[in-house]
């Protein structure tokens, strides 16, 4: 922290008629936006903000405004925030400013507070504000002490990096540059009738992503799921697989005494089935070939769930309404595996996201995880009292056809027509060969960056593997492409069950939504049967498959709606017809935010 001594700001000068003002700039909005500066001096470390989103109180402390040298003075500003058209919420990326919203910010007070208890009112004004979504614009009306933002586009947005300029009076006759001095132990004088507000311990900036070491030796290679902090499904045969030299014997030895071997086939692939005991932690695995070995540490045994779908499943906890309540979460035996979105026209043996690995749940890993899967896994972990692992595989804007192998849906007339339309588009637009050439060049660049330790694209977003959008037969809308890249590489890892949140992309019109009934049933049957078969019975043939009906974000209906005007309602009904009785009794439509994950978890708890 800086302890700033503004030698020109003597109290006598503050009261003189020859004073003028220098600007102290304060920025707020998202939790990570909090910042302050005075000239070239960065005072962000001196800034604190209250947790009240409707009336944020910001303090820039550790200042010497009266020249005494105690560094017990501060500059403070209080702002009132109100909203029309929705509920006031501050998410990870700023204040919610969705379609139809109007946000109003009013500076209610600004003052210098001295260590002796005296308070001097000063002037402050709004300077600027930014949004978080370029595609969703808003109109700003800045009146100096008030700022009104009105959404002017249908997309969702956030108001962030709101800059306030505070006029700090200085002596006009002595405008020498303020001196910055570090105080050893600043005096702490109690201030009568004043209590400094506290802020939650949210990370100011996302820490740099760490690329886990490649789990590979001269002869053994493992999928990304098999790494330190991994979690195995309890009391079953867990499939362990990888690659070695053709004909090599691979042995997996566990800390609980299980010892299993397999021989790699002509392609170097091997697979074995490792029995696990009851839930526990502190385990390890040793995977040994003919000449070398890999040790996997901090292995847990408990409950493992696959969490898959489109943006509904991908929406991060850090952007949920209750994100700030999870700021101090520390659940080391709640493990999270999340990989970047990816699609491919052929099944992949290993996912390309080199930053994906098992992470214990902490504020950073929780914030980047899907809100639905996070609250689901957290509830299971706390209520069951055993380690829980979630495998998040989500890809925004994708149809259910992309999550099912082509051979499983190749006889479905509507899917055939859907695929044919994409093939026709691909024939007219884009070069397949050029797109593949560009992709492999970008993939090489991505791998080179990760090898060099350059894991971050910017201050908040890590690098991820490239994706192809054109031609259409290589894109993310094509049947089987999400299955090939996001399900095939992780199957048949040992799981208890699946939660699924998808359907919006399959509700463009009522006929498409009606078709969802057969497609969802098809996906469930295939996932269950293939996982059971490939795990040789380690994963149950009827494992729980729980899903959430599409919610209603639109205004309340004033008259009956049916037919082509109500595709989401049709999709919800199709889901209901697929649901088993236990799930049908749950009213998911009334739930929002983190509540989507909790009722699904309650069903899972009830299955034990």
Coordinates of N, CA and C in Angstrom, one line a residue, residues 48-203:
X48 N -10.6 0.9 -1.0 CA -11.6 -0.1 -0.4 C -13.0 0.3 -0.8
X49 N -13.8 -0.7 -1.0 CA -15.2 -0.5 -1.4 C -16.1 -1.4 -0.6
X50 N -17.2 -0.8 -0.1 CA -18.2 -1.6 0.7 C -18.9 -2.6 -0.2
X51 N -19.5 -3.6 0.4 CA -20.1 -4.7 -0.4 C -21.6 -4.3 -0.8
X52 N -22.1 -3.2 -0.4 CA -23.4 -2.8 -0.7 C -23.5 -2.3 -2.1
X53 N -24.1 -3.1 -3.0 CA -24.1 -2.7 -4.4 C -25.0 -1.6 -4.7
X54 N -26.0 -1.3 -3.8 CA -27.0 -0.2 -4.0 C -26.5 1.1 -3.5
X55 N -25.5 1.0 -2.7 CA -24.9 2.3 -2.1 C -23.4 2.1 -1.9
X56 N -22.6 1.9 -2.9 CA -21.2 1.6 -2.7 C -20.5 2.8 -2.1
X57 N -19.7 2.6 -1.1 CA -18.9 3.6 -0.4 C -17.4 3.3 -0.6
X58 N -16.7 4.2 -1.2 CA -15.3 3.9 -1.6 C -14.4 4.8 -0.8
X59 N -13.4 4.2 -0.2 CA -12.4 5.0 0.6 C -11.0 4.8 0.0
X60 N -10.3 6.0 -0.1 CA -8.9 6.0 -0.5 C -8.2 6.4 0.8
X61 N -7.6 5.4 1.5 CA -7.0 5.7 2.8 C -5.5 5.8 2.7
X62 N -4.9 5.9 3.9 CA -3.5 6.0 4.0 C -2.9 7.3 3.5
X63 N -3.7 8.4 3.5 CA -3.2 9.6 3.0 C -2.8 10.6 4.1
X64 N -1.9 11.5 3.8 CA -1.6 12.6 4.8 C -2.0 13.9 4.1
X65 N -3.3 14.3 4.4 CA -3.9 15.5 3.8 C -3.6 16.7 4.7
X66 N -3.3 16.6 5.9 CA -3.2 17.7 6.8 C -1.7 18.0 7.1
X67 N -0.8 17.3 6.6 CA 0.6 17.5 6.8 C 1.2 17.1 8.1
X68 N 0.4 16.4 8.9 CA 0.9 16.0 10.2 C 1.8 14.8 10.1
X69 N 1.6 14.0 9.1 CA 2.5 12.8 8.9 C 2.0 11.5 9.4
X70 N 0.7 11.5 9.9 CA 0.1 10.3 10.5 C -0.4 9.4 9.4
X71 N -0.6 9.8 8.2 CA -1.2 8.9 7.2 C -2.5 8.3 7.6
X72 N -3.3 9.1 8.3 CA -4.6 8.6 8.8 C -5.7 9.4 8.2
X73 N -5.5 10.0 7.1 CA -6.6 10.7 6.4 C -7.1 9.9 5.2
X74 N -8.2 10.3 4.7 CA -8.8 9.6 3.5 C -9.7 10.5 2.7
X75 N -9.9 10.1 1.5 CA -10.8 10.7 0.6 C -11.9 9.6 0.3
X76 N -13.2 10.1 0.5 CA -14.3 9.1 0.4 C -15.4 9.6 -0.5
X77 N -16.1 8.7 -1.1 CA -17.2 9.0 -2.0 C -18.3 7.9 -1.8
X78 N -19.5 8.4 -1.8 CA -20.7 7.4 -1.7 C -21.6 7.7 -2.9
X79 N -22.0 6.6 -3.5 CA -22.8 6.6 -4.7 C -24.1 5.8 -4.5
X80 N -25.2 6.3 -4.9 CA -26.4 5.5 -4.8 C -26.7 5.0 -6.2
X81 N -27.1 3.7 -6.3 CA -27.4 3.0 -7.5 C -28.8 2.5 -7.5
X82 N -29.6 2.8 -8.6 CA -30.9 2.3 -8.7 C -31.1 1.7 -10.1
X83 N -32.2 0.9 -10.3 CA -32.4 0.3 -11.6 C -33.9 0.3 -11.9
X84 N -34.2 0.4 -13.1 CA -35.6 0.3 -13.6 C -35.6 -0.8 -14.7
X85 N -36.6 -1.6 -14.8 CA -36.8 -2.6 -15.8 C -36.2 -4.0 -15.4
X86 N -35.8 -4.1 -14.1 CA -35.2 -5.4 -13.7 C -34.7 -5.3 -12.3
X87 N -34.0 -6.3 -11.9 CA -33.5 -6.4 -10.5 C -32.0 -5.9 -10.5
X88 N -31.7 -5.1 -9.5 CA -30.3 -4.6 -9.4 C -29.4 -5.8 -9.0
X89 N -28.3 -5.9 -9.8 CA -27.4 -7.0 -9.6 C -26.0 -6.5 -10.1
X90 N -25.0 -6.9 -9.3 CA -23.6 -6.7 -9.8 C -23.0 -8.0 -10.0
X91 N -22.7 -8.4 -11.2 CA -22.1 -9.7 -11.5 C -20.5 -9.5 -11.7
X92 N -19.9 -10.5 -12.1 CA -18.4 -10.5 -12.1 C -17.9 -9.5 -13.1
X93 N -18.7 -9.2 -14.2 CA -18.3 -8.2 -15.2 C -18.9 -6.8 -15.1
X94 N -19.6 -6.6 -13.9 CA -20.2 -5.3 -13.7 C -21.6 -5.3 -13.4
X95 N -22.2 -4.1 -13.3 CA -23.7 -4.0 -13.0 C -24.5 -4.5 -14.2
X96 N -25.5 -5.2 -13.9 CA -26.4 -5.8 -14.9 C -27.1 -4.7 -15.7
X97 N -26.9 -4.7 -17.0 CA -27.5 -3.7 -17.9 C -28.1 -4.4 -19.1
X98 N -29.1 -5.3 -18.9 CA -29.6 -6.1 -19.9 C -30.7 -5.3 -20.7
X99 N -31.2 -5.9 -21.7 CA -32.2 -5.3 -22.6 C -33.4 -4.8 -21.7
X100 N -33.8 -3.6 -21.9 CA -34.9 -3.0 -21.1 C -34.5 -2.4 -19.8
X101 N -33.2 -2.5 -19.4 CA -32.7 -2.0 -18.1 C -32.4 -0.5 -18.3
X102 N -32.5 0.2 -17.1 CA -32.0 1.6 -17.0 C -31.3 1.7 -15.6
X103 N -30.1 2.0 -15.6 CA -29.3 2.2 -14.4 C -29.1 3.6 -14.1
X104 N -29.2 4.0 -12.8 CA -29.0 5.4 -12.4 C -28.0 5.4 -11.3
X105 N -26.9 6.2 -11.4 CA -25.9 6.4 -10.4 C -25.9 7.8 -10.0
X106 N -25.9 8.1 -8.7 CA -26.0 9.4 -8.1 C -24.9 9.5 -7.0
X107 N -24.0 10.6 -7.2 CA -23.0 10.8 -6.1 C -23.7 11.5 -5.0
X108 N -23.8 10.9 -3.9 CA -24.5 11.5 -2.7 C -23.6 12.2 -1.8
X109 N -22.3 11.9 -1.8 CA -21.4 12.6 -0.9 C -20.0 12.3 -1.4
X110 N -19.1 13.3 -1.2 CA -17.7 13.2 -1.4 C -17.0 14.1 -0.4
X111 N -15.9 13.6 0.3 CA -15.3 14.3 1.4 C -13.9 13.9 1.6
X112 N -13.2 14.8 2.3 CA -11.9 14.4 2.9 C -12.1 14.2 4.4
X113 N -11.7 13.1 4.9 CA -11.8 12.8 6.3 C -10.4 12.8 6.9
X114 N -10.3 13.6 8.0 CA -9.0 13.8 8.6 C -8.9 12.9 9.9
X115 N -7.7 12.6 10.3 CA -7.5 11.7 11.4 C -8.0 12.3 12.7
X116 N -8.2 13.6 12.8 CA -8.7 14.3 14.0 C -10.2 14.3 14.0
X117 N -10.9 13.6 13.0 CA -12.3 13.6 13.0 C -13.0 14.6 12.1
X118 N -12.3 15.6 11.7 CA -12.9 16.7 10.9 C -13.2 16.1 9.5
X119 N -14.2 16.6 8.9 CA -14.6 16.2 7.5 C -14.8 17.5 6.7
X120 N -14.3 17.4 5.5 CA -14.4 18.6 4.6 C -15.1 18.1 3.3
X121 N -16.3 18.6 3.0 CA -16.9 18.2 1.7 C -16.2 18.7 0.5
X122 N -16.1 17.9 -0.5 CA -15.4 18.3 -1.8 C -16.3 17.9 -3.0
X123 N -16.0 18.3 -4.2 CA -16.8 18.0 -5.3 C -16.3 16.8 -6.1
X124 N -17.3 16.1 -6.7 CA -17.0 14.9 -7.5 C -17.9 14.9 -8.7
X125 N -17.5 14.2 -9.7 CA -18.3 14.1 -10.9 C -18.0 12.8 -11.7
X126 N -19.0 12.3 -12.4 CA -18.7 11.1 -13.2 C -18.0 11.6 -14.5
X127 N -17.1 10.7 -14.9 CA -16.3 11.0 -16.1 C -16.6 10.1 -17.3
X128 N -16.7 8.8 -17.1 CA -16.9 7.9 -18.2 C -17.4 6.6 -17.6
X129 N -17.9 5.7 -18.5 CA -18.3 4.4 -18.2 C -18.2 3.5 -19.4
X130 N -17.9 2.2 -19.2 CA -17.8 1.3 -20.3 C -18.8 0.1 -20.2
X131 N -19.1 -0.5 -21.3 CA -19.9 -1.7 -21.3 C -19.0 -2.9 -21.4
X132 N -19.6 -4.1 -21.3 CA -18.9 -5.3 -21.4 C -19.2 -6.1 -22.6
X133 N -20.1 -5.6 -23.4 CA -20.6 -6.3 -24.6 C -20.7 -5.3 -25.8
X134 N -19.8 -5.4 -26.7 CA -19.8 -4.5 -27.8 C -21.1 -4.6 -28.7
X135 N -21.7 -5.8 -28.7 CA -22.9 -6.0 -29.5 C -24.1 -5.4 -28.8
X136 N -24.0 -5.0 -27.6 CA -25.2 -4.6 -26.8 C -24.9 -3.1 -26.4
X137 N -25.4 -2.1 -27.1 CA -25.0 -0.8 -26.8 C -26.0 -0.2 -25.7
X138 N -25.6 1.0 -25.2 CA -26.4 1.7 -24.2 C -26.2 3.2 -24.4
X139 N -27.2 3.9 -23.9 CA -27.1 5.4 -24.0 C -26.8 5.9 -22.6
X140 N -25.8 6.9 -22.5 CA -25.4 7.4 -21.3 C -25.8 8.9 -21.2
X141 N -26.4 9.3 -20.1 CA -26.7 10.7 -19.8 C -26.0 11.1 -18.6
X142 N -24.8 11.9 -18.8 CA -24.0 12.3 -17.7 C -24.2 13.7 -17.3
X143 N -24.8 13.9 -16.1 CA -25.1 15.2 -15.6 C -24.0 15.7 -14.6
X144 N -22.9 15.0 -14.6 CA -21.9 15.4 -13.6 C -22.0 14.6 -12.3
X145 N -23.0 15.0 -11.5 CA -23.2 14.3 -10.2 C -24.1 13.1 -10.4
X146 N -24.7 12.9 -11.6 CA -25.6 11.8 -11.8 C -25.2 11.2 -13.2
X147 N -25.5 9.9 -13.3 CA -25.2 9.2 -14.6 C -26.3 8.2 -14.8
X148 N -27.0 8.3 -15.9 CA -28.1 7.4 -16.3 C -27.7 6.6 -17.5
X149 N -27.8 5.3 -17.4 CA -27.5 4.4 -18.5 C -28.8 3.6 -18.9
X150 N -29.1 3.7 -20.2 CA -30.3 3.0 -20.7 C -29.8 2.0 -21.8
X151 N -30.2 0.8 -21.7 CA -29.9 -0.2 -22.7 C -30.6 0.1 -24.0
X152 N -29.9 0.0 -25.1 CA -30.5 0.4 -26.4 C -30.3 -0.7 -27.4
X153 N -30.1 -2.0 -26.9 CA -30.0 -3.1 -27.8 C -30.6 -4.4 -27.1
X154 N -31.0 -5.4 -27.9 CA -31.6 -6.6 -27.3 C -30.7 -7.4 -26.5
X155 N -29.4 -7.3 -26.7 CA -28.4 -8.2 -26.0 C -28.2 -7.8 -24.5
X156 N -27.6 -8.7 -23.8 CA -27.3 -8.5 -22.4 C -26.0 -7.7 -22.3
X157 N -25.8 -6.9 -21.3 CA -24.6 -6.0 -21.1 C -24.4 -5.8 -19.6
X158 N -23.2 -5.2 -19.3 CA -22.8 -4.9 -18.0 C -22.2 -3.5 -18.0
X159 N -22.5 -2.7 -17.0 CA -21.9 -1.4 -16.8 C -20.7 -1.5 -15.9
X160 N -19.5 -1.1 -16.4 CA -18.3 -1.3 -15.6 C -17.3 -0.2 -15.9
X161 N -16.2 -0.2 -15.1 CA -15.2 0.8 -15.2 C -15.8 2.2 -15.2
X162 N -16.6 2.5 -14.2 CA -17.3 3.8 -14.1 C -16.2 4.7 -13.3
X163 N -15.8 5.8 -14.0 CA -14.8 6.6 -13.5 C -15.4 7.9 -12.9
X164 N -15.0 8.2 -11.6 CA -15.4 9.4 -10.9 C -14.1 10.2 -10.6
X165 N -14.3 11.5 -11.0 CA -13.2 12.5 -10.7 C -13.5 13.2 -9.4
X166 N -12.6 13.2 -8.4 CA -12.9 13.9 -7.2 C -11.9 15.1 -7.1
X167 N -12.4 16.3 -6.8 CA -11.6 17.5 -6.8 C -11.0 17.6 -5.4
X168 N -9.7 17.4 -5.3 CA -8.9 17.5 -4.0 C -8.3 18.8 -4.0
X169 N -8.7 19.8 -3.1 CA -8.1 21.1 -3.1 C -6.6 21.1 -2.7
X170 N -5.9 22.0 -3.4 CA -4.4 22.2 -3.1 C -4.2 23.7 -3.1
X171 N -3.1 24.1 -2.5 CA -2.7 25.5 -2.5 C -2.2 25.9 -3.9
X172 N -2.8 26.9 -4.4 CA -2.5 27.4 -5.7 C -1.1 28.0 -5.8
X173 N -0.6 28.5 -4.7 CA 0.7 29.1 -4.6 C 1.9 28.1 -4.6
X174 N 1.5 26.8 -4.3 CA 2.5 25.8 -4.1 C 2.1 24.5 -4.8
X175 N 2.3 24.4 -6.0 CA 1.8 23.2 -6.8 C 2.9 22.2 -7.0
X176 N 3.8 22.1 -6.1 CA 4.9 21.1 -6.3 C 4.3 19.7 -6.2
X177 N 5.0 18.7 -6.9 CA 4.5 17.4 -7.0 C 4.3 16.7 -5.6
X178 N 3.2 16.1 -5.3 CA 3.1 15.4 -4.1 C 4.2 14.3 -3.9
X179 N 4.6 14.1 -2.6 CA 5.6 13.1 -2.3 C 4.9 11.8 -1.8
X180 N 5.4 10.7 -2.3 CA 4.9 9.4 -1.8 C 5.9 8.8 -0.8
X181 N 5.5 8.5 0.3 CA 6.4 7.9 1.4 C 5.7 6.7 2.0
X182 N 6.5 5.7 2.2 CA 6.0 4.5 2.8 C 6.2 4.6 4.3
X183 N 5.1 4.6 5.0 CA 5.1 4.6 6.5 C 5.4 3.3 7.0
X184 N 6.2 3.2 8.1 CA 6.5 1.9 8.7 C 5.2 1.2 9.3
X185 N 4.6 1.9 10.2 CA 3.3 1.5 10.8 C 2.5 2.7 11.0
X186 N 1.6 2.9 10.0 CA 0.7 4.1 10.1 C -0.1 4.1 11.4
X187 N -0.2 5.2 12.0 CA -1.0 5.3 13.2 C -2.5 5.0 12.9
X188 N -3.2 4.4 13.8 CA -4.6 4.1 13.6 C -5.4 4.7 14.7
X189 N -6.0 5.8 14.4 CA -6.8 6.6 15.4 C -8.2 6.2 15.2
X190 N -8.9 5.9 16.3 CA -10.3 5.6 16.2 C -11.1 6.9 15.8
X191 N -12.0 6.7 14.9 CA -12.8 7.8 14.4 C -14.2 7.7 15.0
X192 N -14.6 8.8 15.7 CA -15.9 8.7 16.4 C -17.0 8.6 15.4
X193 N -17.9 7.7 15.7 CA -19.1 7.5 14.9 C -18.8 7.0 13.5
X194 N -17.6 6.5 13.2 CA -17.3 6.0 11.9 C -16.7 4.7 11.9
X195 N -17.1 3.8 11.1 CA -16.6 2.4 11.0 C -16.3 2.2 9.5
X196 N -15.0 1.9 9.2 CA -14.6 1.7 7.9 C -15.3 0.4 7.3
X197 N -16.0 0.5 6.2 CA -16.6 -0.7 5.6 C -15.6 -1.7 5.1
X198 N -16.0 -2.9 5.1 CA -15.1 -4.0 4.6 C -15.5 -4.5 3.3
X199 N -14.6 -5.0 2.5 CA -15.0 -5.6 1.2 C -14.7 -7.1 1.3
X200 N -15.3 -7.8 0.4 CA -15.1 -9.2 0.3 C -13.7 -9.5 -0.3
X201 N -13.2 -10.6 0.0 CA -11.8 -11.0 -0.5 C -11.9 -11.6 -1.9
X202 N -12.4 -10.8 -2.8 CA -12.4 -11.2 -4.2 C -11.1 -10.9 -4.9
X203 N -10.6 -11.8 -5.8 CA -9.4 -11.5 -6.5 C -9.5 -10.3 -7.4

